[in-house]
Short mmCIF file of C-alpha atoms and ligand atoms in Angstrom, two decimals:
data_model
loop_
_atom_site.label_atom_id
_atom_site.label_comp_id
_atom_site.label_asym_id
_atom_site.label_seq_id
_atom_site.Cartn_x
_atom_site.Cartn_y
_atom_site.Cartn_z
CA MET Q 39 32.31 17.34 34.78
CA VAL Q 40 34.59 18.68 32.06
CA SER Q 41 33.98 22.39 31.54
CA MET Q 42 33.46 23.55 27.97
CA THR Q 43 34.85 26.52 26.11
CA PRO Q 44 32.27 29.04 24.85
CA LYS Q 45 32.93 27.72 21.34
CA GLY Q 46 32.39 24.13 22.52
CA GLU Q 47 29.09 25.14 24.08
CA MET Q 48 28.00 26.87 20.91
CA VAL Q 49 28.80 23.75 18.86
CA GLU Q 50 26.80 21.51 21.22
CA ARG Q 51 23.83 23.91 21.03
CA PHE Q 52 24.04 23.86 17.24
CA LEU Q 53 24.17 20.04 17.16
CA ASP Q 54 21.19 19.89 19.49
CA PHE Q 55 19.12 22.06 17.12
CA ALA Q 56 20.16 19.77 14.25
CA ALA Q 57 19.15 16.67 16.20
CA ARG Q 58 15.78 18.21 17.04
CA GLY Q 59 15.13 19.46 13.50
CA ASP Q 60 14.98 23.15 14.37
CA VAL Q 61 15.74 24.52 10.92
CA ASP Q 62 15.09 28.16 11.94
CA GLN Q 63 17.69 28.13 14.73
CA ILE Q 64 20.13 26.27 12.50
CA SER Q 65 19.80 28.95 9.79
CA ILE Q 66 20.25 31.80 12.28
CA MET Q 67 23.37 30.26 13.82
CA ILE Q 68 24.92 29.51 10.41
CA SER Q 69 24.32 33.10 9.26
CA HIS Q 70 26.57 34.32 12.14
CA SER Q 71 29.06 31.44 12.32
CA ASN Q 72 29.30 29.46 9.10
CA PHE Q 73 32.14 27.30 10.47
CA LEU Q 74 29.54 25.43 12.56
CA VAL Q 75 28.36 23.36 9.57
CA ASN Q 76 31.47 21.18 9.74
CA GLU Q 77 32.00 21.03 13.51
CA CYS Q 78 31.61 17.79 15.41
CA GLY Q 79 30.60 17.37 19.02
CA GLN Q 80 32.14 15.38 21.84
CA ASN Q 81 30.77 12.10 20.47
CA GLY Q 82 32.28 12.69 17.03
CA TRP Q 83 29.00 13.44 15.25
CA THR Q 84 28.43 16.44 12.96
CA ALA Q 85 25.16 18.36 12.60
CA LEU Q 86 24.63 16.58 9.28
CA MET Q 87 24.87 13.20 11.00
CA PHE Q 88 22.40 14.18 13.73
CA ALA Q 89 19.89 15.53 11.22
CA SER Q 90 20.34 12.38 9.09
CA ARG Q 91 19.89 10.16 12.14
CA ASN Q 92 16.56 11.74 13.03
CA GLY Q 93 15.20 12.20 9.52
CA HIS Q 94 15.25 16.03 9.43
CA PHE Q 95 15.25 16.59 5.69
CA GLU Q 96 14.99 20.40 5.86
CA VAL Q 97 17.98 20.65 8.20
CA VAL Q 98 20.06 18.43 5.90
CA LYS Q 99 19.09 20.65 2.96
CA ALA Q 100 19.97 23.83 4.87
CA LEU Q 101 23.37 22.43 5.90
CA LEU Q 102 24.19 21.30 2.36
CA SER Q 103 23.18 24.68 0.93
CA LYS Q 104 25.81 26.26 3.21
CA GLY Q 105 28.57 24.09 1.80
CA CYS Q 106 28.62 21.48 4.54
CA ASP Q 107 31.14 18.64 3.93
CA LYS Q 108 29.44 15.25 3.55
CA SER Q 109 32.56 13.14 3.92
CA PRO Q 110 33.44 13.18 7.67
CA VAL Q 111 32.95 9.88 9.47
CA ASN Q 112 31.96 9.25 13.08
CA LYS Q 113 33.79 6.91 15.45
CA SER Q 114 32.10 3.91 13.77
CA GLY Q 115 33.38 4.99 10.36
CA GLN Q 116 29.91 6.05 9.18
CA THR Q 117 29.21 9.12 7.06
CA ALA Q 118 25.93 11.06 7.32
CA TYR Q 119 24.81 9.07 4.26
CA ASP Q 120 25.43 5.75 6.02
CA VAL Q 121 23.54 7.01 9.08
CA ALA Q 122 20.53 8.09 6.98
CA LYS Q 123 20.53 4.79 5.13
CA PHE Q 124 20.84 2.72 8.29
CA TRP Q 125 17.86 4.45 9.90
CA GLY Q 126 15.73 4.11 6.76
CA HIS Q 127 15.52 7.80 5.80
CA LYS Q 128 15.74 7.06 2.09
CA HIS Q 129 14.93 10.59 0.91
CA ILE Q 130 17.84 11.96 2.95
CA ALA Q 131 20.16 9.19 1.80
CA ASN Q 132 19.25 10.03 -1.81
CA LEU Q 133 19.95 13.70 -1.22
CA LEU Q 134 23.34 12.89 0.27
CA ALA Q 135 24.21 10.35 -2.42
CA ASN Q 136 23.69 12.80 -5.31
CA ASP Q 137 27.27 13.66 -5.19
CA GLU Q 138 30.35 13.44 -7.43
CA ALA Q 139 32.04 10.85 -5.24
CA GLY Q 140 29.57 8.60 -3.40
CA SER Q 141 30.50 8.48 0.27
CA LEU Q 142 29.44 4.84 0.50
CA GLU Q 143 32.17 3.86 -1.95
CA ARG Q 144 34.73 5.77 0.11
CA VAL Q 145 33.88 3.91 3.28
CA LEU Q 146 33.07 0.53 1.74
CA PRO Q 147 35.09 0.37 -1.47
CA ASN Q 148 33.59 -3.01 -2.42
CA ALA Q 149 29.98 -1.99 -1.81
CA GLY Q 150 27.46 -3.22 -4.37
CA PRO Q 151 25.06 -1.03 -6.30
CA GLU Q 152 22.63 1.38 -4.63
CA GLU Q 153 19.49 -0.13 -3.12
CA GLN Q 154 17.23 -0.95 -6.02
CA GLU Q 155 13.47 -0.51 -6.06
CA SER Q 156 11.82 -3.47 -7.74
CA TYR Q 157 8.28 -4.24 -8.87
CA PHE Q 158 6.36 -5.60 -5.81
CA SER Q 159 8.71 -3.71 -3.46
CA ARG Q 160 7.26 -0.20 -3.18
CA GLU Q 161 6.02 0.53 0.34
CA PHE Q 162 3.50 3.33 0.17
CA LEU Q 163 1.80 2.37 3.44
CA HIS Q 164 3.31 2.68 6.88
CA ARG Q 165 2.74 -0.79 8.40
CA MET Q 166 2.20 0.51 11.98
CA SER Q 167 2.88 -2.93 13.43
CA GLU Q 168 2.41 -1.50 16.93
CA LYS Q 169 -1.32 -1.10 16.17
CA ARG Q 170 -1.82 -4.80 15.34
CA THR Q 171 -2.41 -5.60 19.01
CA ASP Q 172 -4.69 -2.59 19.60
CA SER Q 173 -8.03 -4.27 18.87
CA GLN Q 174 -10.02 -1.16 19.81
CA TRP Q 175 -8.10 0.98 17.33
CA LEU Q 176 -8.43 -1.71 14.64
CA ALA Q 177 -12.19 -1.99 15.21
CA ALA Q 178 -12.58 1.80 15.01
CA LYS Q 179 -10.62 1.87 11.75
CA GLN Q 180 -12.67 -1.00 10.32
CA SER Q 181 -15.83 1.01 10.81
CA SER Q 182 -14.44 4.34 9.61
CA PRO Q 183 -15.77 5.79 6.35
CA GLU Q 184 -12.22 6.89 5.43
CA THR Q 185 -10.77 3.37 5.53
CA VAL Q 186 -9.73 1.65 2.30
CA PHE Q 187 -10.54 -2.04 1.71
CA LEU Q 188 -8.89 -4.18 -0.96
CA LEU Q 189 -10.88 -7.25 -1.93
CA PHE Q 190 -9.56 -10.67 -2.99
CA PHE Q 191 -11.57 -13.68 -4.12
CA ASN Q 192 -9.46 -16.84 -3.75
CA LEU Q 193 -6.38 -14.56 -3.59
CA ASN Q 194 -7.25 -12.82 -6.87
CA PRO Q 195 -7.51 -9.04 -6.38
CA LEU Q 196 -10.45 -6.90 -7.52
CA VAL Q 197 -9.05 -4.45 -10.08
CA THR Q 198 -10.16 -1.90 -12.65
CA ALA Q 199 -8.53 -1.39 -16.01
CA PRO Q 200 -7.29 2.10 -16.86
CA ALA Q 201 -9.81 4.16 -18.88
CA ASP Q 202 -7.45 4.27 -21.86
CA GLU Q 203 -6.56 0.60 -21.72
CA ALA Q 204 -5.69 0.47 -25.40
CA ALA Q 205 -3.13 3.26 -24.98
CA SER Q 206 -1.49 1.68 -21.94
CA GLY Q 207 -1.38 -1.77 -23.52
CA GLY Q 208 -3.47 -3.28 -20.73
CA SER Q 209 -0.88 -2.48 -18.06
CA ASP Q 210 -1.20 -0.18 -15.04
CA MET Q 211 -4.22 -1.97 -13.69
CA LYS Q 212 -5.46 -0.45 -10.39
CA LEU Q 213 -6.60 -2.28 -7.27
CA CYS Q 214 -10.18 -1.24 -6.42
CA ARG Q 215 -10.19 0.90 -3.29
CA LEU Q 216 -13.50 0.01 -1.64
CA ARG Q 217 -15.11 1.87 1.28
CA LEU Q 218 -17.12 0.63 4.22
CA PRO Q 219 -20.62 0.69 2.61
CA SER Q 220 -19.40 -1.61 -0.19
CA VAL Q 221 -17.95 -4.28 2.09
CA GLU Q 222 -20.05 -3.97 5.25
CA GLU Q 223 -21.92 -7.21 4.56
CA LEU Q 224 -18.72 -9.12 3.75
CA LEU Q 225 -17.10 -7.91 6.98
CA ARG Q 226 -19.98 -9.41 8.96
CA ARG Q 227 -19.50 -12.84 7.37
CA GLY Q 228 -17.37 -15.20 9.47
CA ASP Q 229 -15.49 -16.63 6.50
CA THR Q 230 -14.01 -13.32 5.33
CA MET Q 231 -10.31 -13.05 6.22
CA VAL Q 232 -9.36 -9.51 7.27
CA VAL Q 233 -5.75 -8.27 7.32
CA PHE Q 234 -4.63 -4.82 8.50
CA LEU Q 235 -2.06 -3.54 6.00
CA GLY Q 236 -1.09 -0.16 7.48
CA VAL Q 237 -1.92 3.52 7.13
CA GLU Q 238 -1.23 5.99 4.36
CA LYS Q 239 2.07 7.78 4.93
CA LEU Q 240 1.56 11.42 5.88
CA PRO Q 241 3.44 14.33 4.35
CA GLU Q 242 6.23 15.57 6.65
CA SER Q 243 4.31 18.80 7.26
CA HIS Q 244 1.36 16.94 8.83
CA SER Q 245 0.42 18.51 12.16
CA SER Q 246 -1.67 17.11 14.96
CA SER Q 247 -4.65 19.31 13.96
CA ALA Q 248 -6.59 16.26 12.74
CA GLN Q 249 -6.53 14.66 16.17
CA LYS Q 250 -9.73 16.12 17.53
CA ASP Q 251 -12.58 13.75 18.50
CA GLY Q 252 -10.01 11.04 19.22
CA ASP Q 253 -9.52 10.61 15.46
CA ASP Q 254 -5.83 10.40 14.61
CA GLY Q 255 -6.50 11.42 11.00
CA LEU Q 256 -4.77 8.29 9.67
CA THR Q 257 -6.29 6.46 6.70
CA ALA Q 258 -6.08 2.73 7.35
CA TRP Q 259 -5.98 0.00 4.70
CA PHE Q 260 -7.28 -3.56 5.07
CA ALA Q 261 -7.22 -6.55 2.73
CA LEU Q 262 -10.18 -8.96 2.62
CA ASN Q 263 -10.23 -12.44 1.12
CA THR Q 264 -13.19 -14.74 0.60
CA GLU Q 265 -13.38 -18.22 -0.84
CA GLN Q 266 -16.94 -17.80 -2.05
CA ASN Q 267 -17.84 -15.39 -4.82
CA PRO Q 268 -18.33 -12.10 -2.96
CA MET Q 269 -20.06 -10.29 -5.81
CA ASP Q 270 -23.56 -10.83 -4.36
CA HIS Q 271 -22.51 -9.23 -1.08
CA LEU Q 272 -20.87 -6.15 -2.53
CA ARG Q 273 -22.55 -2.75 -2.77
CA SER Q 274 -21.90 0.05 -5.24
CA VAL Q 275 -18.85 -1.41 -6.95
CA ASP Q 276 -17.67 -0.05 -10.29
CA ALA Q 277 -19.24 -2.17 -13.04
CA GLN Q 278 -15.89 -2.23 -14.87
CA SER Q 279 -14.10 -3.99 -12.05
CA PHE Q 280 -13.17 -7.68 -12.10
CA PHE Q 281 -11.03 -10.25 -10.27
CA LEU Q 282 -7.60 -10.52 -11.88
CA LYS Q 283 -6.58 -14.09 -12.68
CA PRO Q 284 -4.52 -16.14 -13.10
CA PRO Q 285 -1.73 -14.61 -10.99
CA MET Q 286 0.86 -14.92 -13.75
CA PRO Q 287 1.15 -12.78 -15.76
CA GLY Q 288 -1.92 -10.97 -14.38
CA LEU Q 289 -0.24 -9.60 -11.27
CA LEU Q 290 2.52 -8.07 -13.39
CA THR Q 291 -0.01 -5.71 -15.01
CA LEU Q 292 -0.57 -3.58 -11.88
CA CYS Q 293 0.79 -0.07 -11.50
CA GLU Q 294 3.96 0.11 -9.34
CA ASN Q 295 2.29 1.47 -6.17
CA ASP Q 296 -0.42 -1.14 -6.24
CA ALA Q 297 2.06 -3.96 -6.94
CA GLY Q 298 3.80 -3.12 -3.66
CA VAL Q 299 0.69 -3.25 -1.51
CA LEU Q 300 -0.54 -6.33 -3.37
CA ALA Q 301 2.69 -8.18 -2.54
CA GLN Q 302 2.13 -7.58 1.15
CA ALA Q 303 -1.60 -8.36 1.13
CA ARG Q 304 -1.49 -11.43 -1.08
CA ALA Q 305 1.37 -13.10 0.79
CA VAL Q 306 -0.40 -12.75 4.15
CA LEU Q 307 -3.78 -13.82 2.77
CA ALA Q 308 -2.17 -16.83 1.03
CA TRP Q 309 -0.62 -17.83 4.35
CA HIS Q 310 -4.07 -17.77 6.04
CA SER Q 311 -5.61 -19.82 3.27
CA ARG Q 312 -2.85 -22.48 3.58
CA TYR Q 313 -2.51 -22.58 7.36
CA SER Q 314 -6.08 -22.79 8.65
CA PHE Q 315 -5.03 -25.54 11.08
CA CYS Q 316 -2.21 -25.50 13.61
CA PRO Q 317 0.96 -26.97 11.99
CA THR Q 318 2.05 -28.24 15.44
CA CYS Q 319 -1.04 -30.17 16.65
CA GLY Q 320 -3.61 -29.96 13.87
CA SER Q 321 -6.25 -28.09 15.91
CA ALA Q 322 -8.25 -25.13 14.69
CA THR Q 323 -6.61 -21.71 14.92
CA ARG Q 324 -7.80 -18.12 15.23
CA ALA Q 325 -6.46 -15.05 13.40
CA ASP Q 326 -5.03 -12.41 15.76
CA GLU Q 327 -3.07 -9.18 15.62
CA GLY Q 328 -4.85 -7.67 12.65
CA GLY Q 329 -4.34 -10.88 10.69
CA HIS Q 330 -0.57 -11.08 11.31
CA LYS Q 331 -0.69 -14.04 13.68
CA ARG Q 332 -2.59 -17.33 14.04
CA THR Q 333 -3.10 -18.72 17.52
CA CYS Q 334 -3.87 -22.38 18.22
CA LEU Q 335 -7.18 -22.99 20.05
CA GLN Q 336 -5.89 -26.13 21.81
CA ALA Q 337 -4.97 -24.96 25.33
CA ASP Q 338 -2.00 -27.32 25.83
CA CYS Q 339 -0.49 -26.90 22.35
CA LYS Q 340 3.31 -26.48 22.29
CA SER Q 341 2.92 -23.56 19.89
CA LEU Q 342 1.43 -21.51 22.76
CA GLN Q 343 4.62 -21.75 24.83
CA GLY Q 344 7.24 -19.23 23.79
CA ILE Q 345 7.45 -17.86 20.29
CA HIS Q 346 6.88 -20.17 17.32
CA ASN Q 347 7.42 -19.12 13.73
CA THR Q 348 4.50 -21.35 12.72
CA CYS Q 349 2.23 -18.66 14.18
CA TYR Q 350 3.45 -15.91 11.84
CA PRO Q 351 3.21 -15.31 8.09
CA ARG Q 352 5.84 -17.24 6.12
CA VAL Q 353 8.44 -15.85 3.75
CA ASP Q 354 10.44 -18.34 1.69
CA PRO Q 355 13.91 -17.15 0.62
CA VAL Q 356 14.83 -17.98 -2.96
CA VAL Q 357 18.20 -17.32 -4.61
CA ILE Q 358 18.14 -16.11 -8.19
CA MET Q 359 21.42 -15.63 -9.99
CA LEU Q 360 23.00 -14.53 -13.18
CA VAL Q 361 26.02 -16.78 -13.64
CA ILE Q 362 28.82 -15.12 -15.59
CA HIS Q 363 31.29 -17.11 -17.69
CA PRO Q 364 34.95 -17.04 -16.52
CA ASP Q 365 35.71 -15.03 -19.71
CA GLY Q 366 33.42 -12.27 -18.35
CA ASN Q 367 31.65 -12.01 -21.67
CA GLN Q 368 28.85 -14.59 -21.54
CA CYS Q 369 26.08 -15.42 -19.09
CA LEU Q 370 24.19 -18.59 -18.29
CA LEU Q 371 20.41 -18.60 -18.77
CA GLY Q 372 17.94 -21.45 -18.63
CA ARG Q 373 14.35 -22.17 -19.55
CA LYS Q 374 11.66 -24.15 -17.81
CA LYS Q 375 9.00 -25.95 -19.83
CA ILE Q 376 6.34 -23.64 -18.49
CA PHE Q 377 8.05 -20.47 -19.80
CA PRO Q 378 6.52 -18.70 -22.81
CA PRO Q 379 8.15 -19.80 -26.11
CA GLY Q 380 11.71 -18.54 -26.57
CA MET Q 381 12.09 -17.12 -23.06
CA PHE Q 382 15.30 -17.77 -21.11
CA SER Q 383 15.85 -16.50 -17.56
CA CYS Q 384 18.19 -16.63 -14.59
CA LEU Q 385 18.44 -19.88 -12.66
CA ALA Q 386 16.69 -19.82 -9.27
CA GLY Q 387 15.95 -22.06 -6.33
CA PHE Q 388 14.74 -22.19 -2.74
CA ILE Q 389 17.35 -21.79 -0.02
CA GLU Q 390 17.57 -24.90 2.13
CA PRO Q 391 17.84 -25.02 5.93
CA GLY Q 392 21.32 -24.30 7.24
CA GLU Q 393 22.49 -22.79 3.97
CA THR Q 394 23.96 -19.36 3.25
CA VAL Q 395 22.87 -17.32 0.23
CA GLU Q 396 26.23 -18.01 -1.42
CA ASP Q 397 26.00 -21.78 -0.83
CA GLY Q 398 22.40 -21.81 -2.07
CA VAL Q 399 23.52 -20.12 -5.30
CA ARG Q 400 26.36 -22.62 -5.80
CA ARG Q 401 24.17 -25.67 -5.08
CA GLU Q 402 21.20 -24.63 -7.25
CA VAL Q 403 23.42 -23.72 -10.21
CA GLN Q 404 25.25 -27.02 -9.99
CA GLU Q 405 22.00 -29.02 -9.61
CA GLU Q 406 20.24 -27.32 -12.48
CA SER Q 407 23.08 -26.81 -14.98
CA GLY Q 408 26.13 -28.78 -13.79
CA VAL Q 409 28.15 -25.53 -13.81
CA ARG Q 410 30.36 -24.89 -10.77
CA VAL Q 411 30.33 -21.40 -9.26
CA GLY Q 412 33.03 -19.45 -7.35
CA PRO Q 413 32.47 -15.89 -6.07
CA VAL Q 414 28.89 -14.71 -5.48
CA GLN Q 415 27.81 -11.10 -5.04
CA TYR Q 416 24.43 -9.91 -3.78
CA ILE Q 417 22.83 -7.35 -6.11
CA ALA Q 418 19.16 -6.72 -5.20
CA CYS Q 419 16.05 -8.44 -3.91
CA GLN Q 420 12.34 -8.62 -4.68
CA PRO Q 421 9.26 -9.85 -2.82
CA TRP Q 422 7.48 -12.38 -5.06
CA PRO Q 423 3.93 -12.95 -3.77
CA MET Q 424 3.23 -16.24 -5.53
CA PRO Q 425 2.70 -17.15 -2.83
CA SER Q 426 5.33 -15.58 -0.53
CA SER Q 427 8.92 -15.78 -1.70
CA LEU Q 428 11.70 -13.28 -1.27
CA MET Q 429 13.92 -13.39 -4.36
CA ILE Q 430 17.56 -12.71 -3.41
CA GLY Q 431 19.28 -11.62 -6.61
CA CYS Q 432 23.00 -12.27 -7.13
CA HIS Q 433 25.72 -12.24 -9.71
CA ALA Q 434 28.02 -15.24 -9.62
CA VAL Q 435 31.19 -16.19 -11.46
CA ALA Q 436 31.47 -19.67 -12.97
CA VAL Q 437 34.60 -21.74 -12.48
CA SER Q 438 33.56 -24.44 -14.97
CA THR Q 439 31.59 -24.12 -18.20
CA ASP Q 440 30.24 -27.54 -19.29
CA ILE Q 441 26.47 -27.73 -19.07
CA THR Q 442 24.45 -30.76 -17.96
CA VAL Q 443 20.84 -29.79 -17.29
CA ASP Q 444 18.61 -31.30 -14.64
CA GLU Q 445 15.82 -32.31 -16.98
CA HIS Q 446 13.22 -32.46 -14.23
CA GLU Q 447 13.49 -28.76 -13.78
CA ILE Q 448 15.13 -27.15 -16.78
CA GLU Q 449 14.41 -27.82 -20.43
CA GLU Q 450 17.56 -26.12 -21.68
CA ALA Q 451 20.43 -23.97 -20.36
CA ARG Q 452 22.90 -22.06 -22.54
CA TRP Q 453 25.70 -19.54 -22.45
CA PHE Q 454 24.67 -16.33 -24.23
CA THR Q 455 27.19 -13.71 -25.30
CA ARG Q 456 26.88 -10.12 -24.20
CA GLN Q 457 26.06 -9.17 -27.80
CA GLN Q 458 23.19 -11.71 -27.89
CA VAL Q 459 21.84 -10.33 -24.61
CA ILE Q 460 22.02 -6.76 -25.94
CA ASP Q 461 20.20 -7.89 -29.11
CA ALA Q 462 17.47 -9.39 -26.93
CA PHE Q 463 17.12 -6.07 -25.07
CA VAL Q 464 16.91 -3.92 -28.17
CA LYS Q 465 14.93 -6.64 -30.04
CA ARG Q 466 17.21 -6.16 -33.04
CA GLY Q 467 16.76 -8.46 -36.05
CA ARG Q 468 15.73 -11.89 -34.79
CA PRO Q 469 16.92 -11.91 -31.17
CA PRO Q 470 18.24 -15.32 -30.10
CA PHE Q 471 15.91 -15.45 -27.10
CA VAL Q 472 13.20 -13.53 -25.24
CA LEU Q 473 14.05 -11.86 -21.91
CA PRO Q 474 11.93 -12.26 -18.77
CA PRO Q 475 9.48 -9.35 -18.25
CA ARG Q 476 10.87 -6.10 -16.81
CA GLN Q 477 8.87 -6.63 -13.57
CA ALA Q 478 10.92 -9.75 -12.70
CA ILE Q 479 14.21 -9.36 -10.85
CA ALA Q 480 15.76 -11.74 -13.40
CA HIS Q 481 15.37 -8.94 -15.96
CA TYR Q 482 17.13 -6.49 -13.68
CA LEU Q 483 20.02 -8.88 -12.93
CA ILE Q 484 20.64 -9.34 -16.66
CA LYS Q 485 20.33 -5.63 -17.40
CA HIS Q 486 22.64 -4.74 -14.55
CA TRP Q 487 25.32 -7.07 -15.94
CA ILE Q 488 25.05 -5.40 -19.36
CA GLY Q 489 25.27 -2.00 -17.67
CA ILE Q 490 28.34 -2.96 -15.69
CA ASN Q 491 30.15 -4.05 -18.83
CA ALA Q 492 28.88 -1.30 -21.12
CA ASN Q 493 32.26 0.40 -21.56
CA LEU Q 494 34.51 -2.63 -21.71
N1 NAI T 555 11.10 -12.94 -9.99
C1 NAI T 555 11.78 -13.67 -10.85
O1 NAI T 555 12.50 -13.12 -11.71
C2 NAI T 555 11.71 -15.19 -10.78
C3 NAI T 555 11.02 -15.84 -9.76
N2 NAI T 555 11.06 -17.22 -9.63
C4 NAI T 555 10.37 -17.85 -8.50
O2 NAI T 555 11.34 -18.50 -7.68
C5 NAI T 555 10.77 -19.63 -7.02
C6 NAI T 555 11.77 -20.76 -6.85
O3 NAI T 555 12.36 -21.17 -8.07
P1 NAI T 555 12.40 -22.71 -8.47
O4 NAI T 555 13.32 -22.78 -9.61
O5 NAI T 555 11.03 -23.22 -8.66
O6 NAI T 555 13.02 -23.42 -7.17
P2 NAI T 555 13.90 -24.79 -7.07
O7 NAI T 555 14.95 -24.77 -8.12
O8 NAI T 555 14.35 -24.92 -5.66
O9 NAI T 555 12.93 -25.95 -7.47
C7 NAI T 555 11.58 -26.02 -7.07
C8 NAI T 555 11.33 -27.29 -6.28
O10 NAI T 555 11.93 -27.14 -5.01
C9 NAI T 555 11.16 -27.78 -4.01
N3 NAI T 555 11.02 -26.78 -2.92
C10 NAI T 555 11.93 -26.56 -1.95
N4 NAI T 555 11.53 -25.62 -1.08
C11 NAI T 555 10.33 -25.17 -1.49
C12 NAI T 555 9.40 -24.18 -1.00
N5 NAI T 555 9.63 -23.46 0.12
N6 NAI T 555 8.26 -23.96 -1.72
C13 NAI T 555 8.01 -24.70 -2.86
N7 NAI T 555 8.86 -25.63 -3.35
C14 NAI T 555 10.01 -25.89 -2.67
C15 NAI T 555 9.91 -28.28 -4.72
O11 NAI T 555 10.10 -29.65 -4.98
C16 NAI T 555 9.88 -27.53 -6.02
O12 NAI T 555 9.31 -28.26 -7.06
C17 NAI T 555 9.54 -19.98 -7.81
O13 NAI T 555 8.44 -19.82 -6.95
C18 NAI T 555 9.44 -18.97 -8.94
O14 NAI T 555 8.14 -18.48 -9.08
C19 NAI T 555 11.82 -17.97 -10.48
C20 NAI T 555 12.51 -17.38 -11.53
C21 NAI T 555 12.42 -15.98 -11.81
MG1 MG T 556 15.12 -23.71 -9.92
MG1 MG T 557 16.50 -26.21 -8.40
MG1 MG T 558 15.76 -26.36 -4.96
ZN1 ZN T 559 -1.70 -26.40 18.08
#
């Protein structure tokens, strides 16, 4: 074993405290030996990287307050920011990114924009997928008075309008959070689909004090769907509540938190309502794993051997793209017949088997508009729960400009100048077209293009 100098030992001890989140020890050691904040250990990691790896927000804050350098990279070329981002500690990544020169750009000079939160994407529950197979835990949660139930009737969620609906323009609708007494009767009915969504995220300071009596103190959420009007079976439900329909534009009126949980719940419930029979052999199936799996009841069915994606909720990838003219100053937008009058949006289409995102973008644009596309860059994505798409948003550069629309799909496609797009955003004079709603990723892709070019 290689023997260490006293300084080396001190550094390793310091890094260990950072990795374990011991903010008190970290502060004491820094007060004597400030140089420690920028030291790295034998594996090339600094204290900031260890704290970022393990999600120790307070340690990261303490290190930064002592002038710690955020730019060093480990042997894989990752900064503390990259480490935090990779392990999903968004709050730490944000803290580290608020910086004159973003470290991501230094390491990956061609990196795209920061991860973008979109409508339908906010995760305020912790999914706790490891509990889906714990039927005892799930049953206990289903009969707990703390548990929250969301109710859907034919995939339409039960909501309440905000008290000052006039002031909010009918937006910010809330999903009704029902408790056990309201839904007890529905839960007993065999035709109610039940899906475990997750548990409320706990503040970092949460201790294990709530764990007495075998209760873990976690508030679970479930989604229920019925295909028969459940109103007769509900108890003590707010008289103002109602089932929101149709999905478009109804689902776009929810508040941001609720849109996120709705996207998860509705996509899984829609899958159950469309896949009641086994896609492999046509037999009846049973919902398992808290509603995240369907198992065929036919003992010799192929779907029971190995892992089959037919047994799990589906997500359909869709590319959606803003195509930019070779002159850099115009973008291509199209309209479908079903769009509201005057609205133009980004072209979009389902990815086909064996296709990359880039090839999907090039094919769909050519099919729908006749325009040929060169470089494609990923920008952001959005779950789209109608019924269960994942919109993969890109910018793409055209290499030809003549338009021939596919009339089956698109009524009209046109190049719009940057000025026309800005006029549509600010609704100045008589804008040449209406933008898609702000909740749609198409809106963000267009806005992002305008932002990119703002100073040119
Ligand atoms: N969030 C947003 O900003 C926007 C979302 N969208 C969504 O993107 C989705 C796809 O866009 P489209 O232009 O309709 O796709 P598309 O251009 O591929 O054409 C739709 C046709 O593709 C076929 N298809 C292939 N795979 C399919 C699948 N897995 N599910 C259903 N149909 C499939 C069907 O024949 C369908 O009529 C739509 O569901 C739409 O709601 C579309 C535009 C904007
Ligand atoms: Mg399309
Ligand atoms: Mg298409
Ligand atoms: Mg298509
Ligand atoms: Zn089967």
